[in-house]
XYZ file of C-alpha atoms in Angstrom:
300
model
C -20.758 150.966 4.172
C -22.817 153.938 5.383
C -22.671 154.390 9.147
C -26.049 153.831 10.832
C -27.507 156.897 12.489
C -30.737 158.497 13.604
C -33.317 156.909 15.880
C -33.085 153.152 16.343
C -35.631 151.400 18.526
C -34.718 148.686 21.028
C -37.782 146.715 19.994
C -40.058 144.952 22.463
C -40.675 141.230 21.963
C -44.299 140.098 22.303
C -44.860 136.662 23.846
C -47.357 133.872 23.314
C -49.209 132.413 26.297
C -46.569 129.654 26.511
C -43.921 132.408 26.916
C -42.388 131.769 23.487
C -41.720 134.789 21.265
C -44.709 135.690 19.075
C -42.833 136.093 15.803
C -45.777 137.312 13.726
C -46.652 140.063 16.198
C -42.964 140.915 16.549
C -42.613 141.514 12.819
C -45.818 143.560 12.810
C -44.486 145.724 15.648
C -41.141 146.199 13.895
C -42.894 147.335 10.719
C -45.062 149.741 12.722
C -41.951 151.283 14.303
C -40.353 151.799 10.905
C -43.596 153.284 9.654
C -43.560 155.774 12.526
C -40.155 157.084 11.493
C -37.569 154.766 13.042
C -34.316 154.667 11.102
C -33.751 151.124 12.258
C -34.331 148.432 14.846
C -32.044 147.249 17.630
C -33.728 143.883 18.064
C -32.723 141.271 20.662
C -31.631 143.790 23.273
C -32.419 144.294 26.927
C -35.869 145.687 26.161
C -36.525 142.715 23.908
C -35.853 140.366 26.865
C -33.227 138.671 24.702
C -31.079 137.507 27.602
C -34.020 135.299 28.600
C -34.051 133.588 25.185
C -32.070 130.671 23.842
C -29.849 131.194 20.816
C -32.353 129.138 18.813
C -35.194 131.475 19.762
C -33.107 134.516 18.909
C -32.130 133.080 15.535
C -35.816 132.454 14.734
C -36.687 136.052 15.574
C -33.997 137.338 13.221
C -35.220 134.937 10.536
C -38.798 136.168 10.992
C -37.789 139.817 10.609
C -35.879 139.042 7.422
C -38.682 136.885 6.028
C -41.084 139.716 6.860
C -39.301 141.885 4.331
C -37.303 144.126 6.670
C -33.909 144.855 5.165
C -30.823 143.860 7.114
C -29.508 147.407 6.783
C -32.283 148.427 9.195
C -31.166 145.997 11.896
C -28.598 146.255 14.677
C -29.253 142.995 16.553
C -27.973 142.384 20.054
C -25.560 139.454 19.889
C -23.446 139.673 23.045
C -23.737 136.641 25.337
C -21.799 135.365 28.338
C -20.330 132.516 26.274
C -18.057 133.440 23.370
C -19.361 130.632 21.099
C -22.935 131.903 21.552
C -21.843 135.449 20.707
C -20.053 134.181 17.603
C -23.066 132.115 16.517
C -25.500 135.016 16.927
C -23.158 137.492 15.252
C -22.638 135.246 12.228
C -26.401 134.764 11.968
C -27.017 138.511 12.102
C -24.459 139.062 9.345
C -26.070 136.342 7.242
C -29.142 138.576 7.129
C -27.095 141.608 6.107
C -27.301 143.390 9.451
C -25.809 146.886 9.469
C -23.882 145.915 12.582
C -24.379 144.270 15.955
C -24.812 145.712 19.429
C -22.542 143.586 21.595
C -22.637 143.294 25.353
C -19.375 142.235 26.952
C -19.372 138.833 28.669
C -21.284 139.993 31.731
C -21.453 137.218 34.324
C -17.973 137.586 35.810
C -17.477 140.888 37.622
C -14.396 143.061 38.166
C -12.804 141.777 34.977
C -9.900 143.750 33.544
C -9.702 145.647 30.283
C -7.167 143.016 29.228
C -9.814 140.330 29.703
C -12.462 142.294 27.817
C -10.011 143.068 25.005
C -9.286 139.352 24.711
C -12.999 138.503 24.671
C -13.895 140.991 21.935
C -10.779 140.054 19.957
C -11.664 136.369 20.134
C -15.167 137.057 18.819
C -13.859 139.198 15.955
C -11.332 136.575 14.916
C -13.796 133.682 15.156
C -16.457 135.520 13.154
C -13.785 136.338 10.566
C -15.980 138.561 8.406
C -14.850 141.895 6.976
C -18.473 143.053 7.018
C -18.648 142.881 10.825
C -19.322 146.212 12.544
C -19.463 146.130 16.339
C -21.300 148.652 18.480
C -20.358 148.179 22.115
C -23.236 147.979 24.589
C -22.250 150.044 27.627
C -24.874 149.385 30.305
C -22.979 149.135 33.609
C -26.114 149.329 35.779
C -27.310 146.069 34.234
C -24.123 144.277 33.161
C -21.760 145.528 35.901
C -19.145 145.338 33.138
C -18.400 148.839 31.858
C -16.718 149.642 28.557
C -13.873 152.037 29.366
C -12.507 154.672 27.004
C -9.092 153.045 27.179
C -10.602 149.734 26.049
C -12.350 151.462 23.156
C -9.070 153.072 22.134
C -7.213 149.745 22.192
C -9.851 147.931 20.164
C -10.139 150.794 17.666
C -6.391 150.620 17.122
C -6.439 146.833 16.707
C -9.624 146.603 14.621
C -10.238 150.032 13.064
C -12.690 148.840 10.422
C -14.652 146.559 12.756
C -15.183 148.703 15.857
C -17.912 151.094 14.733
C -19.475 152.705 17.786
C -21.328 152.305 21.062
C -24.763 152.335 22.618
C -24.263 154.181 25.903
C -27.052 153.288 28.329
C -25.176 154.557 31.386
C -27.324 157.681 31.644
C -24.093 159.671 31.954
C -24.264 162.415 29.349
C -20.723 163.560 30.119
C -19.450 160.096 29.187
C -21.249 160.264 25.837
C -19.963 163.753 25.076
C -16.386 162.783 25.970
C -16.513 159.810 23.584
C -17.761 162.117 20.822
C -14.792 164.382 21.498
C -12.154 161.694 21.986
C -13.090 159.364 19.125
C -14.016 161.319 15.959
C -15.938 159.129 13.538
C -16.885 156.667 16.290
C -20.667 156.190 16.210
C -21.947 157.271 19.617
C -25.601 156.392 20.183
C -27.277 157.709 23.331
C -29.141 154.931 25.115
C -32.053 157.272 25.809
C -33.858 159.838 23.685
C -33.503 162.144 26.688
C -29.962 162.772 25.410
C -30.684 162.671 21.681
C -30.219 166.354 20.894
C -27.087 167.040 22.992
C -25.381 163.916 21.638
C -26.194 164.890 18.062
C -24.835 168.387 18.666
C -21.614 166.907 20.025
C -21.096 164.803 16.908
C -22.883 161.625 17.943
C -25.034 159.716 15.481
C -28.358 159.346 17.292
C -30.012 157.174 19.912
C -30.931 153.542 20.449
C -33.794 153.694 22.888
C -36.165 151.357 24.683
C -38.834 153.980 25.229
C -38.782 154.840 21.531
C -41.194 151.891 21.297
C -43.681 154.508 22.480
C -42.044 157.858 21.624
C -40.743 157.020 18.160
C -42.687 159.660 16.250
C -41.403 162.480 18.461
C -37.874 161.031 18.437
C -37.973 161.088 14.656
C -39.201 164.680 14.751
C -36.280 165.775 16.948
C -33.820 164.048 14.627
C -35.381 165.573 11.510
C -35.482 169.070 13.050
C -32.134 168.859 14.862
C -30.902 172.073 13.218
C -34.150 174.033 13.634
C -34.498 176.910 16.075
C -37.505 175.376 17.872
C -36.126 171.871 18.326
C -35.174 172.395 21.989
C -38.834 172.691 22.952
C -39.602 169.416 21.155
C -36.671 167.739 22.923
C -37.951 169.047 26.268
C -41.350 167.428 25.705
C -39.681 164.228 24.502
C -37.597 164.132 27.680
C -40.742 164.559 29.807
C -42.292 161.549 28.096
C -39.138 159.487 28.578
C -39.062 160.308 32.290
C -42.729 159.390 32.658
C -42.140 156.025 30.994
C -39.104 155.211 33.112
C -40.973 156.044 36.331
C -41.907 152.335 36.347
C -39.935 149.174 35.520
C -39.271 149.751 31.866
C -40.035 146.485 30.054
C -43.459 145.831 31.628
C -44.224 149.565 31.479
C -43.689 149.617 27.726
C -45.715 146.447 27.312
C -48.560 148.071 29.268
C -48.425 151.034 26.902
C -48.487 148.679 23.910
C -51.474 146.814 25.345
C -53.366 150.054 25.972
C -52.572 151.343 22.498
C -53.492 148.178 20.587
C -56.213 146.807 22.866
C -54.306 143.516 22.839
C -53.765 142.254 26.387
C -51.349 139.671 25.034
C -48.747 142.421 25.077
C -48.711 142.229 28.881
C -47.001 138.827 28.852
C -43.367 138.895 29.951
C -40.904 136.075 30.425
C -39.979 135.506 34.075
C -38.240 136.867 36.022
C -39.641 140.023 34.413
C -43.164 140.501 35.761
C -46.067 142.658 34.527
C -46.851 145.872 36.376
C -49.335 145.763 39.215
C -52.633 147.531 38.608
C -51.545 150.373 40.894
C -48.208 150.838 39.122
C -49.864 150.685 35.720
C -52.330 153.381 36.792
C -49.452 155.531 38.050
C -47.630 155.050 34.749
C -50.626 156.113 32.686
C -51.229 159.116 34.945
C -47.609 160.210 34.496
C -47.803 159.763 30.730
C -51.147 161.512 30.434
C -49.690 164.554 32.208
C -47.478 165.020 29.114
C -48.495 165.488 25.488
C -47.982 161.771 24.873
C -50.014 160.074 22.147
C -49.495 157.175 19.783
C -50.538 156.982 16.149
C -52.686 154.092 14.952
């Protein structure tokens, strides 16, 4: 199996007025992202508000993407839940659609858990799924989960399950952590959690990025990846970083939905599932002012 790499987008999930996922619009958005140069889609992640969905809703979204003609090899679904049976169910469903792998949060409700506990949790999932095709990408997002993935834990799980443990999405914002994993674990697929770090992670031996803001910056992300060995790529990365910082100047999920609504003219994009709330008018104006101070633009 070829290791996924390049720019993968943590896809937004549009909602209907009743707060249910709008599957048709979701598939349309996923196809647009691929058309703009995304190598793949990390659906059902934080940006997709997946932790606010039931397993049934998440299964239907995966079904809709597959039925929409998107190949499983272009999907890295988020399957990590607090409950091991839910993680197993979602992981098996992702594999049934031929997913290239899964991005798996650790069980994140209980805090201050040990590496022994996390090892046991991941091991239990792997054994219950029982599929040689399973490839796990850890989801390291300590600011949100409060459950970090340590290098020692990675080493233990790599030793125990060398063909299953494939890589990590590092959303810590700590570039040094990403670079150290590239150095310490050759062949381990390190994805930066932000396109801000795309170029340095690639140069260190990482495989790319899985980014929320790539919902808006995908074309430029793809350009950096394509030109990663060119002499002028640093200037492109610098502009890409400026756009990322402008987008993250506001709460990210509603900010990206505001950008989508402005781009498409569809105010339905502004709907979020509580407790996530849309941006205020003042914050939306500040977001657009920050973005418009860069070279940001979106293709039709």
